[in-house]
Coordinates of C-alpha atoms and ligand atoms in Angstrom, one line a residue:
X1 CA 125.1 189.3 47.4
X2 CA 127.7 188.6 44.7
X3 CA 126.4 188.1 41.2
X4 CA 128.2 185.2 39.7
X5 CA 126.7 185.1 36.2
X6 CA 124.8 187.5 34.1
X7 CA 123.2 186.9 30.7
X8 CA 122.4 190.3 29.2
X9 CA 120.3 190.1 26.0
X10 CA 122.2 187.1 24.7
X11 CA 121.3 185.9 21.2
X12 CA 122.7 182.9 19.4
X13 CA 121.8 182.5 15.8
X14 CA 121.8 179.8 13.1
X15 CA 121.4 180.3 9.4
X16 CA 118.4 178.4 7.9
X17 CA 117.6 178.7 4.2
X18 CA 119.6 181.9 4.0
X19 CA 117.8 183.5 7.0
X20 CA 119.2 184.2 10.5
X21 CA 117.2 182.4 13.1
X22 CA 117.7 183.1 16.8
X23 CA 118.0 180.0 18.9
X24 CA 118.4 182.2 21.9
X25 CA 116.7 185.6 21.6
X26 CA 117.7 188.4 24.0
X27 CA 118.0 186.0 26.9
X28 CA 118.5 187.9 30.2
X29 CA 118.9 186.5 33.7
X30 CA 121.4 186.4 36.5
X31 CA 122.5 184.0 39.3
X32 CA 124.0 185.1 42.6
X33 CA 126.4 183.2 44.8
X34 CA 124.6 180.5 46.8
X35 CA 121.4 180.7 44.7
X36 CA 119.8 178.2 42.3
X37 CA 118.2 179.4 39.1
X38 CA 115.9 176.9 37.3
X39 CA 115.7 177.0 33.5
X40 CA 112.4 175.4 32.8
X41 CA 110.8 174.4 29.5
X42 CA 110.1 171.5 27.1
X43 CA 112.5 170.1 24.4
X44 CA 113.5 172.8 22.0
X45 CA 113.0 175.6 24.5
X46 CA 116.7 176.6 24.4
X47 CA 117.6 175.6 27.9
X48 CA 120.6 173.4 26.9
X49 CA 121.8 176.1 24.5
X50 CA 122.5 178.3 27.6
X51 CA 124.7 175.5 28.8
X52 CA 126.6 175.4 25.5
X53 CA 127.2 179.1 25.7
X54 CA 128.6 178.6 29.2
X55 CA 130.9 175.8 28.1
X56 CA 132.3 177.9 25.3
X57 CA 131.5 175.1 22.9
X58 CA 129.0 176.4 20.4
X59 CA 128.8 174.2 17.3
X60 CA 130.5 175.8 14.3
X61 CA 127.1 176.5 12.5
X62 CA 125.9 178.7 15.4
X63 CA 126.9 182.3 15.9
X64 CA 127.0 184.4 19.0
X65 CA 124.8 187.2 17.6
X66 CA 124.5 189.8 20.4
X67 CA 124.4 190.6 24.1
X68 CA 127.0 189.8 26.8
X69 CA 127.7 187.0 29.2
X70 CA 129.4 188.3 32.4
X71 CA 131.1 186.0 34.9
X72 CA 132.0 187.7 38.2
X73 CA 131.6 191.0 36.4
X74 CA 133.9 190.2 33.5
X75 CA 132.9 189.4 29.9
X76 CA 133.0 185.6 29.5
X77 CA 134.4 184.8 26.1
X78 CA 134.3 181.3 24.6
X79 CA 138.0 180.8 25.3
X80 CA 137.7 181.9 28.9
X81 CA 134.7 179.6 29.4
X82 CA 136.6 176.6 28.1
X83 CA 139.6 177.4 30.4
X84 CA 137.2 177.6 33.4
X85 CA 135.6 174.2 32.7
X86 CA 135.7 172.0 35.8
X87 CA 137.5 174.6 37.8
X88 CA 135.3 177.7 38.0
X89 CA 132.3 176.4 35.9
X90 CA 131.3 172.8 36.2
X91 CA 128.6 170.6 34.7
X92 CA 126.5 167.8 36.0
X93 CA 125.2 165.9 32.9
X94 CA 121.8 164.3 32.3
X95 CA 122.7 160.7 31.7
X96 CA 125.0 159.5 34.5
X97 CA 125.7 156.1 33.0
X98 CA 126.8 157.4 29.6
X99 CA 128.7 160.4 31.2
X100 CA 131.1 158.0 33.0
X101 CA 133.6 155.9 31.0
X102 CA 132.5 152.3 31.2
X103 CA 136.0 150.8 30.9
X104 CA 137.6 152.9 33.7
X105 CA 137.0 152.4 37.4
X106 CA 135.6 155.3 39.5
X107 CA 139.1 155.8 41.0
X108 CA 140.7 156.2 37.6
X109 CA 138.0 158.7 36.6
X110 CA 138.2 160.6 39.8
X111 CA 142.0 160.7 39.7
X112 CA 142.0 161.9 36.1
X113 CA 139.6 164.7 37.1
X114 CA 141.7 165.7 40.1
X115 CA 144.8 165.8 37.8
X116 CA 143.0 168.2 35.5
X117 CA 142.1 170.3 38.5
X118 CA 145.8 170.5 39.6
X119 CA 145.3 168.6 42.9
X120 CA 148.7 167.1 44.1
X121 CA 148.9 163.4 43.3
X122 CA 149.6 162.4 47.0
X123 CA 146.1 163.9 47.9
X124 CA 144.1 162.1 45.2
X125 CA 143.0 159.2 47.3
X126 CA 142.1 161.1 50.4
X127 CA 140.4 163.9 48.4
X128 CA 138.3 161.3 46.4
X129 CA 137.2 159.5 49.6
X130 CA 136.2 162.9 51.2
X131 CA 134.2 163.9 48.1
X132 CA 132.4 160.6 47.8
X133 CA 131.6 160.8 51.5
X134 CA 130.2 164.3 51.1
X135 CA 127.6 163.1 48.5
X136 CA 126.5 160.3 50.9
X137 CA 128.1 157.3 49.1
X138 CA 128.6 154.5 51.6
X139 CA 132.0 152.8 51.8
X140 CA 133.8 155.2 49.4
X141 CA 137.0 153.2 49.2
X142 CA 135.1 150.2 47.9
X143 CA 133.1 152.5 45.5
X144 CA 136.3 153.8 44.0
X145 CA 137.3 150.3 42.8
X146 CA 134.1 149.7 40.9
X147 CA 133.2 150.2 37.3
X148 CA 130.1 152.3 36.3
X149 CA 128.1 149.2 35.3
X150 CA 128.5 147.9 38.8
X151 CA 126.7 151.0 40.2
X152 CA 123.1 152.1 40.1
X153 CA 122.1 155.3 38.2
X154 CA 121.7 157.2 41.5
X155 CA 125.2 156.2 42.6
X156 CA 126.7 157.3 39.2
X157 CA 124.9 160.6 39.5
X158 CA 126.3 161.1 43.1
X159 CA 129.8 160.4 41.7
X160 CA 129.3 163.1 39.0
X161 CA 128.0 165.5 41.6
X162 CA 131.2 164.8 43.7
X163 CA 133.3 165.4 40.6
X164 CA 131.5 168.6 39.7
X165 CA 132.1 170.0 43.2
X166 CA 135.7 168.8 43.4
X167 CA 137.2 171.9 41.9
X168 CA 135.1 174.2 44.2
X169 CA 133.6 175.9 41.2
X170 CA 131.7 179.2 41.5
X171 CA 129.0 178.0 39.1
X172 CA 127.5 174.6 38.4
X173 CA 125.2 173.8 35.5
X174 CA 123.1 170.7 36.3
X175 CA 121.4 169.7 33.0
X176 CA 118.3 167.6 33.8
X177 CA 120.4 165.7 36.5
X178 CA 117.4 163.5 37.6
X179 CA 115.6 162.8 34.3
X180 CA 116.9 159.3 33.9
X181 CA 116.3 158.3 37.6
X182 CA 113.2 157.0 39.4
X183 CA 111.3 159.1 41.8
X184 CA 113.0 158.0 45.1
X185 CA 116.5 158.4 43.6
X186 CA 115.4 161.7 42.1
X187 CA 114.5 163.1 45.5
X188 CA 117.7 161.8 47.1
X189 CA 119.9 163.3 44.3
X190 CA 118.1 166.7 44.6
X191 CA 118.6 166.6 48.4
X192 CA 122.3 165.8 48.0
X193 CA 122.8 168.5 45.3
X194 CA 121.2 171.1 47.5
X195 CA 123.1 170.2 50.6
X196 CA 126.4 170.2 48.9
X197 CA 125.5 173.4 47.0
X198 CA 124.6 175.2 50.3
X199 CA 127.8 173.9 52.0
X200 CA 130.0 175.3 49.2
X201 CA 127.7 178.4 48.7
X202 CA 127.8 177.7 44.9
X203 CA 125.6 179.3 42.3
X204 CA 123.7 176.6 40.4
X205 CA 121.7 176.7 37.1
X206 CA 119.3 173.7 37.2
X207 CA 118.0 172.9 33.7
X208 CA 114.7 170.9 34.0
X209 CA 111.4 170.3 32.2
X210 CA 109.7 169.9 35.6
X211 CA 108.2 173.2 36.7
X212 CA 106.9 171.7 39.9
X213 CA 110.4 170.3 40.9
X214 CA 112.1 173.6 40.0
X215 CA 109.7 175.5 42.1
X216 CA 110.6 173.5 45.2
X217 CA 114.4 173.4 44.6
X218 CA 115.2 176.8 43.0
X219 CA 115.2 180.4 44.3
X220 CA 114.3 181.8 40.9
X221 CA 113.0 180.2 37.7
X222 CA 113.2 181.4 34.1
X223 CA 110.6 179.7 31.9
X224 CA 111.9 179.3 28.3
X225 CA 110.0 178.8 25.1
X226 CA 111.6 178.5 21.6
X227 CA 114.7 180.5 22.6
X228 CA 112.9 183.2 24.6
X229 CA 112.7 183.6 28.4
X230 CA 108.9 184.1 28.7
X231 CA 108.6 184.4 32.4
X232 CA 111.1 184.9 35.2
X233 CA 110.6 185.3 38.9
X234 CA 110.7 183.8 42.4
X235 CA 110.3 180.1 41.9
X236 CA 107.4 179.4 44.3
X237 CA 105.6 182.5 43.1
X238 CA 105.9 181.4 39.4
X239 CA 104.5 177.9 40.2
X240 CA 101.7 179.2 42.5
X241 CA 100.5 181.9 40.0
X242 CA 102.2 181.8 36.6
X243 CA 101.3 184.7 34.3
X244 CA 102.5 183.7 30.9
X245 CA 100.1 181.4 29.0
X246 CA 103.0 178.9 28.3
X247 CA 103.9 178.8 32.0
X248 CA 100.3 178.2 33.1
X249 CA 99.8 175.7 30.2
X250 CA 102.8 173.7 31.5
X251 CA 101.4 173.8 35.0
X252 CA 97.9 172.8 33.9
X253 CA 99.2 169.9 31.8
X254 CA 101.0 168.4 34.8
X255 CA 98.8 165.9 36.7
X256 CA 98.6 166.5 40.4
X257 CA 98.9 164.1 43.3
X258 CA 96.0 165.5 45.4
X259 CA 92.7 167.4 45.0
X260 CA 90.0 167.0 42.4
X261 CA 91.1 165.7 39.0
X262 CA 90.4 167.6 35.8
X263 CA 91.0 166.6 32.1
X264 CA 94.6 167.9 31.4
X265 CA 94.4 170.6 28.8
X266 CA 97.1 169.6 26.3
X267 CA 98.6 172.4 24.2
X268 CA 97.7 172.4 20.6
X269 CA 100.5 171.9 18.0
X270 CA 104.2 171.7 18.8
X271 CA 107.2 173.8 19.8
X272 CA 108.3 175.5 16.6
X273 CA 111.2 173.9 14.8
X274 CA 114.0 175.9 13.0
X275 CA 112.0 176.4 9.8
X276 CA 108.9 177.6 11.7
X277 CA 111.0 180.0 13.8
X278 CA 112.5 181.5 10.6
X279 CA 108.9 182.4 9.6
X280 CA 107.5 183.5 12.9
X281 CA 107.5 187.3 13.3
X282 CA 106.1 188.1 16.7
X283 CA 105.4 186.0 19.8
X284 CA 106.8 182.5 19.1
X285 CA 104.1 181.0 21.3
X286 CA 101.3 182.6 19.3
X287 CA 100.4 179.5 17.3
X288 CA 99.7 177.5 20.5
X289 CA 98.5 180.3 22.8
X290 CA 94.9 180.0 23.9
X291 CA 94.8 183.8 24.6
X292 CA 96.4 185.2 21.4
X293 CA 95.0 188.2 19.5
X294 CA 96.0 190.1 16.4
X295 CA 98.8 192.0 18.0
X296 CA 100.7 188.8 19.0
X297 CA 101.8 187.7 15.6
X298 CA 103.3 191.1 14.9
X299 CA 105.0 192.1 18.2
X300 CA 108.0 190.5 19.8
X301 CA 107.0 190.6 23.5
X302 CA 109.7 191.9 26.0
X303 CA 110.1 190.9 29.6
X304 CA 108.2 193.5 31.7
X305 CA 107.7 193.5 35.5
X306 CA 104.4 192.3 36.9
X307 CA 105.5 192.1 40.5
X308 CA 108.6 192.7 42.5
X309 CA 111.3 190.6 40.8
X310 CA 108.7 188.9 38.6
X311 CA 108.8 189.5 34.8
X312 CA 106.6 188.3 31.9
X313 CA 107.1 188.6 28.1
X314 CA 103.6 188.8 26.7
X315 CA 102.2 191.5 24.5
X316 CA 99.9 192.4 27.3
X317 CA 96.8 190.8 26.2
X318 CA 97.0 188.0 28.7
X319 CA 98.4 189.7 31.8
X320 CA 95.5 191.7 33.3
X321 CA 93.0 188.9 33.5
X322 CA 95.2 185.8 33.5
X323 CA 92.8 183.7 35.7
X324 CA 89.7 184.2 33.5
X325 CA 91.6 183.4 30.3
X326 CA 92.7 179.9 31.4
X327 CA 90.5 177.1 29.9
X328 CA 87.5 175.9 31.9
X329 CA 88.5 172.7 33.7
X330 CA 86.5 169.5 32.9
X331 CA 86.1 166.9 35.6
X332 CA 87.9 163.7 34.7
X333 CA 85.7 160.7 34.3
X334 CA 87.2 157.2 34.4
X335 CA 85.7 153.8 34.2
X336 CA 86.3 151.4 37.2
X337 CA 84.5 148.3 36.0
X338 CA 85.3 145.0 37.7
X339 CA 82.3 143.2 36.4
X340 CA 82.1 140.0 34.4
X341 CA 84.9 137.5 33.8
X342 CA 88.4 138.8 34.1
X343 CA 90.1 139.6 30.8
X344 CA 93.5 138.6 32.2
X345 CA 94.3 136.7 35.3
X346 CA 97.5 135.9 37.1
X347 CA 97.4 133.0 39.5
X348 CA 100.5 132.9 41.6
X349 CA 102.6 133.9 38.6
X350 CA 106.3 134.2 39.3
X351 CA 109.5 134.6 37.3
X352 CA 112.9 133.5 38.3
X353 CA 116.2 134.0 36.4
X354 CA 119.1 131.7 36.9
X355 CA 122.6 133.1 37.0
X356 CA 125.1 132.4 34.3
X357 CA 128.9 132.2 34.3
X358 CA 130.3 133.5 37.6
X359 CA 126.8 133.9 38.9
X360 CA 126.0 130.3 38.2
X361 CA 123.8 128.7 40.9
X362 CA 122.3 132.1 41.9
X363 CA 118.7 132.9 41.5
X364 CA 117.2 136.3 40.8
X365 CA 113.5 136.6 41.6
X366 CA 112.2 139.2 39.2
X367 CA 108.6 138.5 40.1
X368 CA 107.4 136.9 43.3
X369 CA 104.1 134.9 43.2
X370 CA 101.5 137.4 42.0
X371 CA 97.8 137.0 41.7
X372 CA 95.7 139.6 40.0
X373 CA 92.7 140.0 37.7
X374 CA 92.2 142.7 35.0
X375 CA 88.6 143.2 34.0
X376 CA 87.3 144.4 30.6
X377 CA 87.6 148.2 30.3
X378 CA 89.6 148.6 33.5
X379 CA 92.4 151.1 34.1
X380 CA 95.1 149.6 36.2
X381 CA 98.5 151.1 37.1
X382 CA 101.6 149.3 38.3
X383 CA 104.1 151.6 40.0
X384 CA 107.5 151.0 41.5
X385 CA 111.2 151.8 41.0
X386 CA 113.5 150.2 38.5
X387 CA 114.0 146.5 39.3
X388 CA 110.7 146.3 41.2
X389 CA 109.3 143.7 38.8
X390 CA 106.7 145.8 37.0
X391 CA 108.1 145.4 33.5
X392 CA 108.5 141.7 34.0
X393 CA 104.9 141.4 35.0
X394 CA 104.0 143.5 31.9
X395 CA 106.0 141.2 29.6
X396 CA 104.4 138.1 31.1
X397 CA 101.0 139.6 30.4
X398 CA 101.6 139.9 26.7
X399 CA 103.5 136.6 26.5
X400 CA 106.9 138.1 25.7
X401 CA 108.3 136.5 28.9
X402 CA 107.2 133.1 30.1
X403 CA 106.2 132.6 33.7
X404 CA 108.5 130.3 35.7
X405 CA 105.5 129.3 37.9
X406 CA 101.8 129.9 38.1
X407 CA 99.1 130.3 35.5
X408 CA 98.3 133.2 33.2
X409 CA 94.7 133.1 31.8
X410 CA 93.3 135.3 29.1
X411 CA 89.5 135.3 28.8
X412 CA 89.4 132.3 31.1
X413 CA 91.8 130.2 29.0
X414 CA 95.1 129.1 30.5
X415 CA 98.0 130.2 28.3
X416 CA 99.8 127.0 29.2
X417 CA 97.1 124.8 27.9
X418 CA 96.0 126.9 24.9
X419 CA 96.2 125.4 21.4
X420 CA 97.8 127.5 18.6
X421 CA 94.5 129.1 17.5
X422 CA 93.8 130.2 21.1
X423 CA 97.4 131.4 21.5
X424 CA 97.0 133.6 18.4
X425 CA 93.7 135.0 19.8
X426 CA 95.4 135.7 23.2
X427 CA 98.2 137.6 21.3
X428 CA 95.5 139.7 19.5
X429 CA 93.5 140.5 22.7
X430 CA 96.5 141.6 24.8
X431 CA 98.8 144.1 23.0
X432 CA 101.9 145.9 24.3
X433 CA 102.8 149.5 23.6
X434 CA 106.5 149.8 24.0
X435 CA 108.3 152.6 25.9
X436 CA 110.5 153.9 23.3
X437 CA 108.8 154.5 19.9
X438 CA 112.2 155.3 18.3
X439 CA 113.4 151.7 18.8
X440 CA 109.9 150.2 18.4
X441 CA 109.2 151.8 15.0
X442 CA 111.1 150.6 11.9
X443 CA 112.6 153.8 10.4
X444 CA 112.4 152.3 6.8
X445 CA 108.7 151.9 6.9
X446 CA 106.1 154.5 6.2
X447 CA 103.5 155.2 8.9
X448 CA 100.9 153.3 6.9
X449 CA 103.2 150.2 6.8
X450 CA 104.0 150.6 10.4
X451 CA 100.5 150.7 11.8
X452 CA 99.3 147.9 9.5
X453 CA 102.4 145.7 9.9
X454 CA 100.3 142.9 11.4
X455 CA 98.4 142.7 8.1
X456 CA 101.6 141.4 6.4
X457 CA 100.7 138.0 7.9
X458 CA 97.5 137.9 5.9
X459 CA 98.1 136.9 2.3
X460 CA 95.2 138.6 0.5
X461 CA 95.2 142.1 1.9
X462 CA 94.7 144.7 -0.9
X463 CA 96.3 148.1 -0.8
X464 CA 92.8 149.6 -0.5
X465 CA 92.1 147.6 2.6
X466 CA 95.4 148.4 4.1
X467 CA 94.8 152.1 3.4
X468 CA 91.3 151.9 4.9
X469 CA 92.6 150.3 8.1
X470 CA 95.5 152.8 8.4
X471 CA 93.1 155.7 8.0
X472 CA 90.8 154.3 10.7
X473 CA 93.7 153.9 13.1
X474 CA 94.9 157.4 12.4
X475 CA 91.5 158.7 13.3
X476 CA 91.5 156.7 16.5
X477 CA 94.8 158.2 17.7
X478 CA 94.2 161.7 16.4
X479 CA 96.8 162.0 13.6
X480 CA 96.0 163.6 10.2
X481 CA 95.8 161.1 7.4
X482 CA 98.5 162.8 5.4
X483 CA 101.0 161.5 8.0
X484 CA 100.5 158.0 6.5
X485 CA 103.1 158.5 3.8
X486 CA 105.8 159.8 6.2
X487 CA 108.6 157.9 7.9
X488 CA 108.9 157.9 11.7
X489 CA 111.9 160.2 11.6
X490 CA 109.5 162.9 10.2
X491 CA 107.2 162.7 13.2
X492 CA 107.4 164.5 16.5
X493 CA 107.8 162.5 19.8
X494 CA 104.1 162.6 20.6
X495 CA 103.2 161.5 17.0
X496 CA 105.6 158.6 17.2
X497 CA 104.0 157.4 20.4
X498 CA 100.6 157.7 18.9
X499 CA 101.7 155.7 15.9
X500 CA 103.1 153.2 18.4
X501 CA 99.6 153.0 20.0
X502 CA 97.9 152.8 16.6
X503 CA 100.0 149.8 15.7
X504 CA 98.8 148.0 18.8
X505 CA 95.2 148.9 18.0
X506 CA 95.4 147.4 14.5
X507 CA 94.3 144.0 15.7
X508 CA 91.4 145.4 17.9
X509 CA 92.8 144.4 21.2
X510 CA 90.9 144.4 24.5
X511 CA 93.8 145.2 26.7
X512 CA 96.8 147.5 26.1
X513 CA 99.8 147.0 28.3
X514 CA 101.6 150.3 28.2
X515 CA 105.2 150.2 29.6
X516 CA 106.4 153.7 30.7
X517 CA 105.0 155.1 27.5
X518 CA 104.9 158.7 28.7
X519 CA 108.1 158.8 30.8
X520 CA 110.4 160.4 28.2
X521 CA 107.8 162.9 26.9
X522 CA 107.3 166.6 27.5
X523 CA 104.4 167.4 29.8
X524 CA 102.1 168.7 27.0
X525 CA 102.7 165.6 24.9
X526 CA 102.4 163.4 27.9
X527 CA 98.9 165.0 28.6
X528 CA 98.0 164.3 24.9
X529 CA 98.9 160.6 25.1
X530 CA 97.2 160.1 28.5
X531 CA 94.0 161.7 27.2
X532 CA 94.2 159.5 24.1
X533 CA 94.4 156.4 26.3
X534 CA 91.4 157.6 28.3
X535 CA 89.4 158.2 25.0
X536 CA 90.3 154.7 23.8
X537 CA 89.1 153.3 27.1
X538 CA 85.9 155.3 27.1
X539 CA 85.0 154.9 23.4
X540 CA 86.3 151.4 22.5
X541 CA 86.1 149.9 26.0
X542 CA 89.8 149.0 25.9
X543 CA 91.4 148.1 29.3
X544 CA 94.8 149.6 30.0
X545 CA 97.6 148.4 32.3
X546 CA 99.9 151.3 32.7
X547 CA 103.4 150.6 34.0
X548 CA 105.1 153.8 35.3
X549 CA 107.4 155.1 38.0
X550 CA 105.5 158.4 37.9
X551 CA 102.8 158.4 40.6
X552 CA 101.0 161.5 39.3
X553 CA 100.6 159.8 35.8
X554 CA 99.2 156.7 37.5
X555 CA 96.8 158.7 39.6
X556 CA 95.5 160.6 36.5
X557 CA 94.9 157.5 34.4
X558 CA 94.2 154.6 36.7
X559 CA 91.4 153.6 39.0
X560 CA 93.3 150.8 40.6
X561 CA 97.0 150.6 41.5
X562 CA 99.5 148.0 42.5
X563 CA 102.7 149.2 44.2
X564 CA 105.7 146.9 43.5
X565 CA 109.0 146.5 45.2
X566 CA 111.7 143.9 44.6
X567 CA 109.3 141.6 42.8
X568 CA 106.5 141.8 45.4
X569 CA 103.3 143.7 45.3
X570 CA 103.5 145.6 48.6
X571 CA 100.2 147.5 48.4
X572 CA 97.2 147.6 46.0
X573 CA 93.8 149.0 45.9
X574 CA 91.7 151.9 44.7
X575 CA 94.1 154.6 43.4
X576 CA 92.6 157.5 45.4
X577 CA 92.6 155.6 48.7
X578 CA 96.1 154.2 48.2
X579 CA 97.4 157.7 47.4
X580 CA 95.5 159.5 50.2
X581 CA 96.0 156.8 52.9
X582 CA 99.1 154.8 52.0
X583 CA 99.6 151.9 54.3
X584 CA 102.9 150.4 53.4
X585 CA 106.1 152.4 54.3
X586 CA 107.4 152.0 50.7
X587 CA 104.2 153.6 49.2
X588 CA 104.7 156.5 51.7
X589 CA 108.3 156.8 50.6
X590 CA 107.3 156.8 46.9
X591 CA 104.6 159.5 47.5
X592 CA 107.0 161.7 49.6
X593 CA 109.5 161.5 46.8
X594 CA 107.3 163.4 44.3
X595 CA 107.4 167.2 44.4
X596 CA 104.1 168.3 45.9
X597 CA 101.5 170.4 44.0
X598 CA 101.6 173.0 46.8
X599 CA 104.4 175.4 46.0
X600 CA 104.9 176.2 49.7
X601 CA 105.2 172.6 50.9
X602 CA 108.7 171.4 51.9
X603 CA 110.4 169.1 49.4
X604 CA 112.4 167.0 49.3
X605 CA 111.5 165.8 52.7
X606 CA 113.2 163.3 54.9
X607 CA 111.4 160.0 54.1
X608 CA 111.2 156.7 55.9
X609 CA 114.0 154.3 55.0
X610 CA 112.3 151.0 54.0
Ligands
SF4_1 S1 102.0 187.7 23.4 FE1 100.0 186.9 22.7 S2 100.4 184.9 21.8 FE2 102.2 185.5 23.1 S3 101.8 184.7 25.0 FE3 101.0 186.7 25.2 S4 98.8 186.5 24.5 FE4 99.9 184.6 23.9

């Protein structure tokens, strides 16, 4: 089999405070023609740096410090890599909507690309139609006339896949191609990518943070941590029995879709930043490793074989008895109370938007009449694709969006009939945790001011009281008090989300409505946030409504689930029974779209079209 790409001990350095720090450290792997290699790891692992090396576009402050990249047996210089872009090495980017130019039609962008590839002008139209057909886009002629904003995220990503394969490249780097997409579209895109890749016999590097997905799609995976490849081997084997503590920590922190549920063991601390890496001498995972010993901080582990084609970089301490060293699992306990008066009730609540401008006279039903009751201390999940109406329901719950019809009741009081004091009490009881802490947190305020922002409305709050409240909130969300004087830009992603939750807790709510709050987070941080919500539920009795498109997150956290589609609730019930015996075809489609826990199961499968 022809080897298309080889990374042999490749190192890329940056200078930090006068010290050379390796962002990639002796990275070694290869990809053969027709094979898919998965680069797996969390943010900061160095996966995207591999893509930068392959594009020949290293930022000026980075230095190629050693090793060799070989493409079809020849050294790949930066200049050669740049000249191959699009033709021999192509990229599929992460954010399909921002990768396409919003002011040009698909036709203009396809034609521009074909011109760059040297395709004769007379063939552009036929060539474009054939490529769009190949990626399963219906009515390609019509598609070519559209602008990106007139297409869904999945359609944009198919167009980018079509463009990437247009030059018949020998290597494609797909950088998190499904991260911004919902589960059903993710499965469709992965299926298209694999079909086209097989047809063209192309070598692919799939960059992803999802070990489970990589195991089902790739032939081989390389798990990366802080610039090192820590484990490399056959994809299914690595998922089924990972050796390296980071690889099994990633696997353990990923909630499953079947089987008994255990408390997700979240990794302590964070991936080291540049300054930390400058100081770390030995294994870069040592600070977070549950199985470290004295040798680890002094020795840089090298990849060594543990089975045929399977390599692990670990000082040796963790390899012989990997199973025994993994943390003892704790059974997950969740409350499922539906006793007493509902905390929040929807009685035939609906939301209709009326078209403006050219769409005048048209109606868009974001939420069809919905009745539901959330009880004190309950954990309820709402799941569905983008546009299913789940976020509209969440916004009506907290009063950010008004219902067009029906009645919303909080603690038995109708929001419609409530006086101003009752309205204020409703706002206190039901708090929202927003999806993106970066846009929810004011970067000019310290953490103390952020989490106690609501106290600004009270005239006589002393600095001591504010500090006291802030310290209590920090304790509740598990952040050290010394973070109170920092700004949000000085916090990690997980800390920001915890500050976001602390802010909602300031008014002692009884219900938190959490809209996709773990969707952009790495799995270890995601586990931390979900465990925090469970602790708040258990210790403070706070009910949680979790909005998510991720079914495994819903299964982990919620005892009851509502499945939404196009504004309707199509199925609801006890989470375990809905997930194990889905009745509605759409629920079955959603479940079939998630990569299964079993490394040997077939995925993506053909799913029912509903
Ligand atoms: S070398 Fe040591 S610290 Fe690093 S992964 Fe292995 S056991 Fe853990």
